[in-house]
PDB file of C-alpha atoms and ligand atoms in Angstrom:
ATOM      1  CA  UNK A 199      85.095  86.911  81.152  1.00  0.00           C
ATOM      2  CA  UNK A 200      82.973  85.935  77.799  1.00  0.00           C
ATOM      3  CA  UNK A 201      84.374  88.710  75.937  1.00  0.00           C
ATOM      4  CA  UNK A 202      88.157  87.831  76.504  1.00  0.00           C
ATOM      5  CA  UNK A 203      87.417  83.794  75.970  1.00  0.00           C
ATOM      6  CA  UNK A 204      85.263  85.486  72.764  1.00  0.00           C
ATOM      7  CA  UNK A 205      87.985  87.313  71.464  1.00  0.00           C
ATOM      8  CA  UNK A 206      90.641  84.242  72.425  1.00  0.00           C
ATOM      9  CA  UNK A 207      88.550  82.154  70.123  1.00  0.00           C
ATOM     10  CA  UNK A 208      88.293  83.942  67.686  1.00  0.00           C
ATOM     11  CA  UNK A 209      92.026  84.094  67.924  1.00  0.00           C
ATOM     12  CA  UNK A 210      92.758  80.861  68.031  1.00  0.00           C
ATOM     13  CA  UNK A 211      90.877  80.530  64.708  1.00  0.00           C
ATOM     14  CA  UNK A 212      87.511  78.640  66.120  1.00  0.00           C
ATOM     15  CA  UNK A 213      89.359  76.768  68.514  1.00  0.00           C
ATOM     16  CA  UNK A 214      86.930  76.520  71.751  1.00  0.00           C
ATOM     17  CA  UNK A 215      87.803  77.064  74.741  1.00  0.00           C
ATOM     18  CA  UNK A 216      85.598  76.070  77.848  1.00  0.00           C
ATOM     19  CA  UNK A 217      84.657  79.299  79.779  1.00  0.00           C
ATOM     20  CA  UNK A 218      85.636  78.370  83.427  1.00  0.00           C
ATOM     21  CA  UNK A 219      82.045  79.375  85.183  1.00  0.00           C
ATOM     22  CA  UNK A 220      81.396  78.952  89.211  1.00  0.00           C
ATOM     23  CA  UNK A 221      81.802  75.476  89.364  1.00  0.00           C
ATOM     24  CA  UNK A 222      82.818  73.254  92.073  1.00  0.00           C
ATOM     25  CA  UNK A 223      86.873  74.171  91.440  1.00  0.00           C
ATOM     26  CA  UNK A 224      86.055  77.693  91.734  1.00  0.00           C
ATOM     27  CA  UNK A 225      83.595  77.630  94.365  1.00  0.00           C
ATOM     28  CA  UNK A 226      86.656  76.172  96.321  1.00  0.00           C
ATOM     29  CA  UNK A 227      88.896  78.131  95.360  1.00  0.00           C
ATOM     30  CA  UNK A 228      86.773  80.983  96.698  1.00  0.00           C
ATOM     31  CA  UNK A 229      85.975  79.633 100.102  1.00  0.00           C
ATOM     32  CA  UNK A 230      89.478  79.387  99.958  1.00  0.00           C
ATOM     33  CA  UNK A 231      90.747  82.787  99.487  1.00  0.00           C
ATOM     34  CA  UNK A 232      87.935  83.663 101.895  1.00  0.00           C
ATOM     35  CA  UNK A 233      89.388  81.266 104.423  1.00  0.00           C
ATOM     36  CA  UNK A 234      92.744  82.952 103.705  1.00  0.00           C
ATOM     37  CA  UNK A 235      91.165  86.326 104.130  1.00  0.00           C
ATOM     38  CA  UNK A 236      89.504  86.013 107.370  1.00  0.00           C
ATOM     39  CA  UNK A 237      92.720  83.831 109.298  1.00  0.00           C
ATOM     40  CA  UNK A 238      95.004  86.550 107.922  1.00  0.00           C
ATOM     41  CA  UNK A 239      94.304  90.366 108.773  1.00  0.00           C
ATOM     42  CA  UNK A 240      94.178  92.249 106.085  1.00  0.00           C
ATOM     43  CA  UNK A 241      95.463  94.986 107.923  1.00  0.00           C
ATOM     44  CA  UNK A 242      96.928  96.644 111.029  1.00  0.00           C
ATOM     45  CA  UNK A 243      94.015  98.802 112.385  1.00  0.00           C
ATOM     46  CA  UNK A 244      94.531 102.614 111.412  1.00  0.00           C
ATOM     47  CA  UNK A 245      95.060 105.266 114.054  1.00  0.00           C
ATOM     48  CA  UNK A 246      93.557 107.740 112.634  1.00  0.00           C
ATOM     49  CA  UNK A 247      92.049 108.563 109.058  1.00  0.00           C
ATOM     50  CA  UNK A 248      91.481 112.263 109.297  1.00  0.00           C
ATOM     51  CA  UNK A 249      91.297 113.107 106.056  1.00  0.00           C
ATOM     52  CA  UNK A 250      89.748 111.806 102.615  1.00  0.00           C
ATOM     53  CA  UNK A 251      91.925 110.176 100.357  1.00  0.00           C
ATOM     54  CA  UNK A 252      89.648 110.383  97.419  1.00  0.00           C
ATOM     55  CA  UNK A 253      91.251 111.346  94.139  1.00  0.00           C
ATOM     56  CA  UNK A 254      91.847 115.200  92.943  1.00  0.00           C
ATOM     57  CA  UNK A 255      89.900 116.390  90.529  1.00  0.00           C
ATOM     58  CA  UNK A 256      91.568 117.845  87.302  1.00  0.00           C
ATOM     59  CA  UNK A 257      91.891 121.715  86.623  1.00  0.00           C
ATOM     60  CA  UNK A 258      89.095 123.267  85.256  1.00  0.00           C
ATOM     61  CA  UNK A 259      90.071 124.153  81.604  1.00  0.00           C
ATOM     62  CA  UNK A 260      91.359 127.774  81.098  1.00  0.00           C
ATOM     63  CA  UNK A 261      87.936 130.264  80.500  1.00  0.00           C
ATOM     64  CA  UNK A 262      85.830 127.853  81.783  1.00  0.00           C
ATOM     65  CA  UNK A 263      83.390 128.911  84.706  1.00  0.00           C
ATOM     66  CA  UNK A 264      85.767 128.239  88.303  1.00  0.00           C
ATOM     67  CA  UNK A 265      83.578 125.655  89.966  1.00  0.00           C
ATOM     68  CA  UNK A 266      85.622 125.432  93.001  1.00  0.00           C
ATOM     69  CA  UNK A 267      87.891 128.302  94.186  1.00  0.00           C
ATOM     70  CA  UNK A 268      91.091 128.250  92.187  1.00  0.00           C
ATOM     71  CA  UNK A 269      93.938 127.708  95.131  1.00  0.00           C
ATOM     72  CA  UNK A 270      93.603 124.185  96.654  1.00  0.00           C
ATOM     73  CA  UNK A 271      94.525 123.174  99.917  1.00  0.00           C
ATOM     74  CA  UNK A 272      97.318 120.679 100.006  1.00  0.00           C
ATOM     75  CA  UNK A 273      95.435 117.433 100.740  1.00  0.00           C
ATOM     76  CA  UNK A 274      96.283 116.642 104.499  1.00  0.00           C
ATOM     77  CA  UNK A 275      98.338 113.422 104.812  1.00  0.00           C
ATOM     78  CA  UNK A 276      96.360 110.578 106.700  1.00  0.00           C
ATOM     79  CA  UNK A 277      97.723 109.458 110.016  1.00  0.00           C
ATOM     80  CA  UNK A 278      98.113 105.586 109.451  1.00  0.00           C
ATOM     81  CA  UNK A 279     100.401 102.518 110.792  1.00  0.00           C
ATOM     82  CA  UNK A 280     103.678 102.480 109.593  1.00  0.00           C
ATOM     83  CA  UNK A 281     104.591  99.731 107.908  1.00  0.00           C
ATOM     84  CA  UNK A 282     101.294  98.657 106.090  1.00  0.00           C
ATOM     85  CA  UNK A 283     100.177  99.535 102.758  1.00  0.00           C
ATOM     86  CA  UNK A 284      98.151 101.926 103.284  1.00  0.00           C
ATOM     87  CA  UNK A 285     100.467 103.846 105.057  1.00  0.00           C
ATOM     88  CA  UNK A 286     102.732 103.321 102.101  1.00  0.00           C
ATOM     89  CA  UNK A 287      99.627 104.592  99.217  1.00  0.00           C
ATOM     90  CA  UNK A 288      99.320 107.654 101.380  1.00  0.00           C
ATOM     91  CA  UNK A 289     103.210 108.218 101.746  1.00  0.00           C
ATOM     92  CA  UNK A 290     103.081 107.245  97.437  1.00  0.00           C
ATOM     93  CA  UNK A 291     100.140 110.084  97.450  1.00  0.00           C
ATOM     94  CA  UNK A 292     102.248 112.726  99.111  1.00  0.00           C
ATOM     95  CA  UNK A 293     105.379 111.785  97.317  1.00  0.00           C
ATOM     96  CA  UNK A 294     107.727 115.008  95.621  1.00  0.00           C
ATOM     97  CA  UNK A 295     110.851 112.031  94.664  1.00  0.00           C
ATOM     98  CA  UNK A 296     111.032 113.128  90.502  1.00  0.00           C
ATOM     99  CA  UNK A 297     109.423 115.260  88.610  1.00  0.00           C
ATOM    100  CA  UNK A 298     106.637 113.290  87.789  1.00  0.00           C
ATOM    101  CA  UNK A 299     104.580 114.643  90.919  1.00  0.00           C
ATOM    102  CA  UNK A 300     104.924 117.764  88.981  1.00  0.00           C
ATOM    103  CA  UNK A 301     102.665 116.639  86.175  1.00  0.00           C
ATOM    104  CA  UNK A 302     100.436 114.445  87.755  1.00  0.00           C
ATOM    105  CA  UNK A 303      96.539 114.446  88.874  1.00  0.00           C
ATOM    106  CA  UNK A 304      96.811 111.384  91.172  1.00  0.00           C
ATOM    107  CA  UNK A 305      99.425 109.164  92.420  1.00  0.00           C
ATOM    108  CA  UNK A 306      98.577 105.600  91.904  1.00  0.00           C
ATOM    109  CA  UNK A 307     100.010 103.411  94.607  1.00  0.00           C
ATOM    110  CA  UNK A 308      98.354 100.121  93.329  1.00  0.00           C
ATOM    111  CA  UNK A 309      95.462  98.372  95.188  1.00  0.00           C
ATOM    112  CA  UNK A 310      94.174  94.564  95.811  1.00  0.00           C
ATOM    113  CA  UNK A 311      94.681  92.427  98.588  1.00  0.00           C
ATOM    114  CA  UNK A 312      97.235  92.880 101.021  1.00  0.00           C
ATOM    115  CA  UNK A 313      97.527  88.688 101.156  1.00  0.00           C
ATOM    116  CA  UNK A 314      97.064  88.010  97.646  1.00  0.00           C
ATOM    117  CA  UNK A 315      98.488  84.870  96.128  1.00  0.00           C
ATOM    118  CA  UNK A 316      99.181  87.195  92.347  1.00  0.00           C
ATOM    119  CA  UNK A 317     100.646  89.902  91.742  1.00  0.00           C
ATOM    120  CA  UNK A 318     100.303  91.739  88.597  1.00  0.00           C
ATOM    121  CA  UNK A 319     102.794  95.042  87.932  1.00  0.00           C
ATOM    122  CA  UNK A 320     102.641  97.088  84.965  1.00  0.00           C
ATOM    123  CA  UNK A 321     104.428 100.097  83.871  1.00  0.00           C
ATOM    124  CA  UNK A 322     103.006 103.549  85.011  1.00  0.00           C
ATOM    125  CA  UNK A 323      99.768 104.910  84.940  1.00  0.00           C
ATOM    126  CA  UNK A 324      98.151 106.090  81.836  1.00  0.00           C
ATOM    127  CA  UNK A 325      95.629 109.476  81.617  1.00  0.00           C
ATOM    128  CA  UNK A 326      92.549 107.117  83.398  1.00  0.00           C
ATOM    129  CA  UNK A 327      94.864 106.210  86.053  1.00  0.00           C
ATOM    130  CA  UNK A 328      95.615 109.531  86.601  1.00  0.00           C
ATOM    131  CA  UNK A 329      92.483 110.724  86.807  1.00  0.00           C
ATOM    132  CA  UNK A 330      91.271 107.862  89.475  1.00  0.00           C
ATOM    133  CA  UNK A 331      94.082 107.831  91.373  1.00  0.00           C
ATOM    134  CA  UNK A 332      93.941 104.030  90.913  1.00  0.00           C
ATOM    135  CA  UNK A 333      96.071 101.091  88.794  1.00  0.00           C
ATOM    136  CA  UNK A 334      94.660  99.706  85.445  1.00  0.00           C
ATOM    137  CA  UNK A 335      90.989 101.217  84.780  1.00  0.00           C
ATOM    138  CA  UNK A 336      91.115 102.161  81.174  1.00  0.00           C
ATOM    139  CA  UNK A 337      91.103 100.110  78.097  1.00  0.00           C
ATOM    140  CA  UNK A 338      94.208  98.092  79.105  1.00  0.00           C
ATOM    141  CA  UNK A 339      92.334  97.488  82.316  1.00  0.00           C
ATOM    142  CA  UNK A 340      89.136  96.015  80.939  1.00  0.00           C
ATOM    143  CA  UNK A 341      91.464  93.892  79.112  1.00  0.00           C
ATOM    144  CA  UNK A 342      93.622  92.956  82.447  1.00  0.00           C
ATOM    145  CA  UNK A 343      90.418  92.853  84.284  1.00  0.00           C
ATOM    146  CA  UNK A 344      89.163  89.619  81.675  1.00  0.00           C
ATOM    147  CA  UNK A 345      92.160  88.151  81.960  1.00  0.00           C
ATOM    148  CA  UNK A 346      92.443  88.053  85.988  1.00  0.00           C
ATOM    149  CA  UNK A 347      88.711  86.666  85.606  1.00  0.00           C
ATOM    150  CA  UNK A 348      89.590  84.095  83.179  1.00  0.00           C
ATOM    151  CA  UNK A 349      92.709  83.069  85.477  1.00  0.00           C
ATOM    152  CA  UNK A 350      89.473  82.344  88.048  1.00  0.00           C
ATOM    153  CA  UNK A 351      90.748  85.501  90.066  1.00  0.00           C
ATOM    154  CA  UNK A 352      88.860  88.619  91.233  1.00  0.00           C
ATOM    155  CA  UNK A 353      90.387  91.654  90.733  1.00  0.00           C
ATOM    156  CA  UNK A 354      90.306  92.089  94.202  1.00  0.00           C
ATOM    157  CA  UNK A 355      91.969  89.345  94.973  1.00  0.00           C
ATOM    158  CA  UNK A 356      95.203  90.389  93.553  1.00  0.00           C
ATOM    159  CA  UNK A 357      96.898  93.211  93.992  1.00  0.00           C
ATOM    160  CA  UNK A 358      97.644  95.326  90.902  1.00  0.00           C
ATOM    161  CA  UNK A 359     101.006  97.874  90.604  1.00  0.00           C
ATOM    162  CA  UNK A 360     102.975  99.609  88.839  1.00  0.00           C
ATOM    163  CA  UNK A 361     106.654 100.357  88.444  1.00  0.00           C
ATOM    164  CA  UNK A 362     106.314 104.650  88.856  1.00  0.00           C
ATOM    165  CA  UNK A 363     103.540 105.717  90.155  1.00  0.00           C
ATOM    166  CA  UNK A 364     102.812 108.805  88.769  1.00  0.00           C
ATOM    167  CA  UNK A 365     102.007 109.207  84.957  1.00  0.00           C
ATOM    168  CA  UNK A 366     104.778 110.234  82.405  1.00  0.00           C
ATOM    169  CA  UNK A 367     103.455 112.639  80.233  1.00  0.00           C
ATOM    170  CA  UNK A 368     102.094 111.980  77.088  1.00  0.00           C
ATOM    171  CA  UNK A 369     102.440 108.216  77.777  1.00  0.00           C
ATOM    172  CA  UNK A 370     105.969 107.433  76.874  1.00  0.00           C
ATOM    173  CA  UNK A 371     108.165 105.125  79.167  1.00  0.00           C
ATOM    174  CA  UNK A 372     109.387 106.388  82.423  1.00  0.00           C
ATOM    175  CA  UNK A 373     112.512 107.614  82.439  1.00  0.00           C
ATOM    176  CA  UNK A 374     115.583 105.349  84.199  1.00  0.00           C
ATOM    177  CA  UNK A 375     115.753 108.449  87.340  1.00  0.00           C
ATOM    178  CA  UNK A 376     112.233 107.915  87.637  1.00  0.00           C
ATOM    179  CA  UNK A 377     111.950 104.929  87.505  1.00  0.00           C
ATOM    180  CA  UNK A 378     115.260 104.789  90.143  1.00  0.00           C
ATOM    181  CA  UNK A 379     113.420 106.961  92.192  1.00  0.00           C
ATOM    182  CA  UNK A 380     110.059 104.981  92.807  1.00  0.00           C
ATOM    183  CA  UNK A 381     110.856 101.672  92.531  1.00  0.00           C
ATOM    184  CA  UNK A 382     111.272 101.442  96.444  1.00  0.00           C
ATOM    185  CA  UNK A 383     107.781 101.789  96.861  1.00  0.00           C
ATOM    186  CA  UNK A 384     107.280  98.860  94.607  1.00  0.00           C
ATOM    187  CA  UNK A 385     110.035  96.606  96.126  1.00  0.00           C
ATOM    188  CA  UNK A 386     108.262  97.356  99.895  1.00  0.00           C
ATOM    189  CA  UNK A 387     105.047  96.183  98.082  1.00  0.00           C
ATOM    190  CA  UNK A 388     106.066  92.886  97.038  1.00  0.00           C
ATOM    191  CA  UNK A 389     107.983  92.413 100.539  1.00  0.00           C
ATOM    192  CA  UNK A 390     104.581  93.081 102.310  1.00  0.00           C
ATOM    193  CA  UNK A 391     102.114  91.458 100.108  1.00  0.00           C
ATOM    194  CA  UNK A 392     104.240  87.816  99.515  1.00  0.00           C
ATOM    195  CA  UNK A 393     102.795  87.002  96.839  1.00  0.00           C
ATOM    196  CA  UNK A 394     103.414  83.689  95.618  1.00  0.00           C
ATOM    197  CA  UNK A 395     103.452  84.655  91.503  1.00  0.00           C
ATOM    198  CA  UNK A 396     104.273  87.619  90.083  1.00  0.00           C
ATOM    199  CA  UNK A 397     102.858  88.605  86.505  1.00  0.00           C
ATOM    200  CA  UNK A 398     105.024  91.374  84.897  1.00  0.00           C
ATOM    201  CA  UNK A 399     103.161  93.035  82.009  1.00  0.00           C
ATOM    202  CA  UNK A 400     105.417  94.222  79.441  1.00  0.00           C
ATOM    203  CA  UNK A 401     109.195  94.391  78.756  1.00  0.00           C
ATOM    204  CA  UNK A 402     109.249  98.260  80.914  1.00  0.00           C
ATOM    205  CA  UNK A 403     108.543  96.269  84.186  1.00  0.00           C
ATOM    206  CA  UNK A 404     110.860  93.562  83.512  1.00  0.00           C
ATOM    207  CA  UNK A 405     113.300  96.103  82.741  1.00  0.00           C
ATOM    208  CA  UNK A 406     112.969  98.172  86.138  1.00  0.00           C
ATOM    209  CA  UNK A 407     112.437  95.187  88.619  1.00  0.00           C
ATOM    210  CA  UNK A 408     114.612  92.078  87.051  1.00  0.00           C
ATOM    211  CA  UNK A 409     117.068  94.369  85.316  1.00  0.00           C
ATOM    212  CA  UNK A 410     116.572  92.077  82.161  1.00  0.00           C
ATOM    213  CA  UNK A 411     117.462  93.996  78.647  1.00  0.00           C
ATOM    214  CA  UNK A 412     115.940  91.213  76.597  1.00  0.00           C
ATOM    215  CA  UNK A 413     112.792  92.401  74.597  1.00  0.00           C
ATOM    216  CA  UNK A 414     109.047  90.847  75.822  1.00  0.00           C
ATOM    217  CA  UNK A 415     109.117  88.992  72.745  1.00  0.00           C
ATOM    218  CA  UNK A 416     112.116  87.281  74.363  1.00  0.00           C
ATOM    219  CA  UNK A 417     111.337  86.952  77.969  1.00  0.00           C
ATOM    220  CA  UNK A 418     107.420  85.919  78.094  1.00  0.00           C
ATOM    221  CA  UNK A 419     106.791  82.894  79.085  1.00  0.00           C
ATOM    222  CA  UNK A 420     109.703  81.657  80.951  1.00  0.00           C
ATOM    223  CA  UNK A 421     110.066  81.429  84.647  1.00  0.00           C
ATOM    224  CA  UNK A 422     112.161  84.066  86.373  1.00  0.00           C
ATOM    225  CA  UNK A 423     112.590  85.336  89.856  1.00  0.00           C
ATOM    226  CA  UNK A 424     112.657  88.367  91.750  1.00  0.00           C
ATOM    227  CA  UNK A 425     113.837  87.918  95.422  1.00  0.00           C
ATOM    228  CA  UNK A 426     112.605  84.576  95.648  1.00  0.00           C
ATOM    229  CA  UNK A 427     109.359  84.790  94.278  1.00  0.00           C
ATOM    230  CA  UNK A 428     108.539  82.887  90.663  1.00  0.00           C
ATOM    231  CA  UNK A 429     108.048  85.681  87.907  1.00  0.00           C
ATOM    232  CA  UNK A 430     106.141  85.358  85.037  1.00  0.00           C
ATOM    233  CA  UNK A 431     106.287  88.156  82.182  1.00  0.00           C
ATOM    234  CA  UNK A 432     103.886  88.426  79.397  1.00  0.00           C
ATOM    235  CA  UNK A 433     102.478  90.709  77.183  1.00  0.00           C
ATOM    236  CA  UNK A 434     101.010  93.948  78.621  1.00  0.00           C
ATOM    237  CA  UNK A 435      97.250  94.192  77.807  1.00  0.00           C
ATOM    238  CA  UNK A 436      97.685  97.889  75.925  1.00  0.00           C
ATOM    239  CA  UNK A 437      99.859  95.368  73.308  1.00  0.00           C
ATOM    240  CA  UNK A 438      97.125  93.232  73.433  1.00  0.00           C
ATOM    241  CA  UNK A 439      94.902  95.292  72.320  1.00  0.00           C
ATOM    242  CA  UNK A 440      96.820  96.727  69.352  1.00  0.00           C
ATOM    243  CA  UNK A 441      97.801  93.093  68.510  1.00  0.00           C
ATOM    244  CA  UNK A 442      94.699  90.639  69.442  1.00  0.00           C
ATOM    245  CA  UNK A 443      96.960  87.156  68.026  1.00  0.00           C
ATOM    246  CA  UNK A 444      99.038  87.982  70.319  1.00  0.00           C
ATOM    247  CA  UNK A 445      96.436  87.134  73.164  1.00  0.00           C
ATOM    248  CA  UNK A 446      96.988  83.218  72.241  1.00  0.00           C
ATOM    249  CA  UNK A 447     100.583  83.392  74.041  1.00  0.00           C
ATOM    250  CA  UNK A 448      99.314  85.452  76.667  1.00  0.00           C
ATOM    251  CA  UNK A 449      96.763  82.981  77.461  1.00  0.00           C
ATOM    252  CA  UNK A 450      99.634  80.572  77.620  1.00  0.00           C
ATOM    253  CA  UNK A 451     101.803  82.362  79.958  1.00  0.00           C
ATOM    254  CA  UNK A 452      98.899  83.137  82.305  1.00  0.00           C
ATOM    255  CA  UNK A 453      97.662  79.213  82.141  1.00  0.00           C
ATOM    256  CA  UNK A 454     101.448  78.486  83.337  1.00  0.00           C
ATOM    257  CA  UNK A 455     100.507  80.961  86.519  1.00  0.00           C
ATOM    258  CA  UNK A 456      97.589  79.584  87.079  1.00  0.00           C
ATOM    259  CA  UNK A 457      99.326  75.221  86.988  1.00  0.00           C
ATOM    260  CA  UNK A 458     101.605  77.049  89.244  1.00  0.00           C
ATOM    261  CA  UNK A 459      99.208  78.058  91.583  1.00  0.00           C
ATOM    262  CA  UNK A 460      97.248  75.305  91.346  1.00  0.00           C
ATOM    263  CA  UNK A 461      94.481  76.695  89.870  1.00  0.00           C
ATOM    264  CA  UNK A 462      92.582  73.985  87.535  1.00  0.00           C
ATOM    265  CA  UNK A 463      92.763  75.005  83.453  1.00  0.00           C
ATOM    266  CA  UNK A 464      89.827  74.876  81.285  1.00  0.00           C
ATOM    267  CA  UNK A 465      90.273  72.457  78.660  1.00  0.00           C
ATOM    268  CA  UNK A 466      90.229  73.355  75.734  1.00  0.00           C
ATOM    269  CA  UNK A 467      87.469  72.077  72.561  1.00  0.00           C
ATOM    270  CA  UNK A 468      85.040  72.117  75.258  1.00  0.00           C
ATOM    271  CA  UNK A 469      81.407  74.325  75.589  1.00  0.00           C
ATOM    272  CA  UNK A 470      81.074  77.087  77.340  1.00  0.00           C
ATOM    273  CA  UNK A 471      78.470  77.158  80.151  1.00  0.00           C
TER     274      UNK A 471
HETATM  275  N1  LIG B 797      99.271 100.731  81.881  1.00  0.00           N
HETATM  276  C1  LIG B 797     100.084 100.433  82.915  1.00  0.00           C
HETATM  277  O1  LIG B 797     101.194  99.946  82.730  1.00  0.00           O
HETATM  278  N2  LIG B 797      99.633 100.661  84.146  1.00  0.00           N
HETATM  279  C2  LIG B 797      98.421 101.155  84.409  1.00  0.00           C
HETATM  280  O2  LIG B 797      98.071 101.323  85.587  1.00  0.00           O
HETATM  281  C3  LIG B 797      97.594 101.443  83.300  1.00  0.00           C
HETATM  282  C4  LIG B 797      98.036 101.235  82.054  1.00  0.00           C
END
């Protein structure tokens, strides 16, 4: 959390900022979302979980010693509760809907909390993501993972997606038919989870869930909607990174999220703890 208040102060030219620690807000917050956790279920039991869903493992490189024998068995699919998200990852896991599945290591259905109050939704999963099998854990993630921390979040309390989940090669932007052909998984994810905000992270996922043509530049920071729920899109943290004074109007947008919420803001010219 220090090093993305650091780097906001620095941006914000000496400015201070108060670093929210565990104080009394936040320790209420938490019992909170603890509360919230242990009222709600966080899910329907499974019926069975036969088989592992850990992550593949890439292809050994061409020459290289074969570790493991070369044909792999098609990972079984899990027997689970329709209608829950797990049941939808596995579904995500097993899914052949575009090409991408092709080219992939991993699905990445998106993980968090099945009741959280925040969602955040990026584009698609980059070459760490791939490899994991799970949303947001390279650089852009560290950077996400600050700000949900600095928002007085866990990263576990949200839940984190994506609009395709499966990578597009080399990076680029997924395609409009991908993009057609996954964002029902996405639109069954916000349905189940409720949240009650909704971050987008760059112009791609405004794009593919609002429909909106407008560039980020243009569309962070206002309110929109998406089927009810109150949308906020901002800058996605791989920008961030490549454009640090940019991370001054990100903090805005998320401080809106968090009023919204009714999470307390630190104010700002004061020390951290
Ligand atoms: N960028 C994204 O948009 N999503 C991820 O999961 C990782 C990087």
């Amino acid at each position: 959390m220090t090093e993305f208040f650091d780097q906001l102060i620095e941006t914000l030219q000496n400015e201070a900022l108060r670093r929210p620690g565990m104080n009394a807000s936040q320790a209420t917050l938490n019992e909170l979302f603890s509360e919230r956790k242990q009222t709600v279920p966080r899910e329907l039991p499974a019926v069975h979980a036969a088989a592992s869903a850990a992550p593949r493992a890439p292809e050994p490189m061409p020459g290289s010693s074969p570790a493991a024998p070369a044909a792999q068995e098609p990972t079984p699919r899990r027997q689970l509760v329709p209608g829950t998200l797990e049941h939808l990852a596995e579904t995500v896991r097993h899914c052949r809907n575009c090409p991408l599945c092709e080219t992939r290591l991993n699905a990445v259905p998106g993980e968090g909390n099945p009741h959280a109050r925040l969602m955040f939704i990026g584009e698609g999963p980059g070459a760490d993501e791939d490899r994991q099998g799970r949303p947001f854990v390279g650089a852009a993630g560290q950077l996400l993972d600050k700000m949900i921390l600095a928002m007085q979040f866990r990263r576990e309390e949200v839940y984190i997606a994506n609009i395709v989940k499966c990578r597009p090669p080399r990076n680029r932007a997924p395609m409009p038919e991908e993009a057609a052909a996954c964002i029902g998984y996405l639109e069954h994810q916000i349905r189940m989870i409720k949240p009650e905000v909704i971050v987008l992270l760059g112009a791609t996922a405004a794009h593919f869930l609002l429909k909106r043509e407008e560039g980020i530049m243009r569309l962070r920071g206002r309110w929109l909607e998406y089927d009810g729920i109150p949308v906020m899109p901002t800058f996605h943290p791989a920008f961030l990174l490549r454009q640090e004074s940019a991370k001054r109007e990100a903090w805005e947008d998320l401080k809106q999220v968090m009023r919204r919420l009714g999470i307390p803001v630190p104010a700002p010219g004061r020390t951290a703890r």
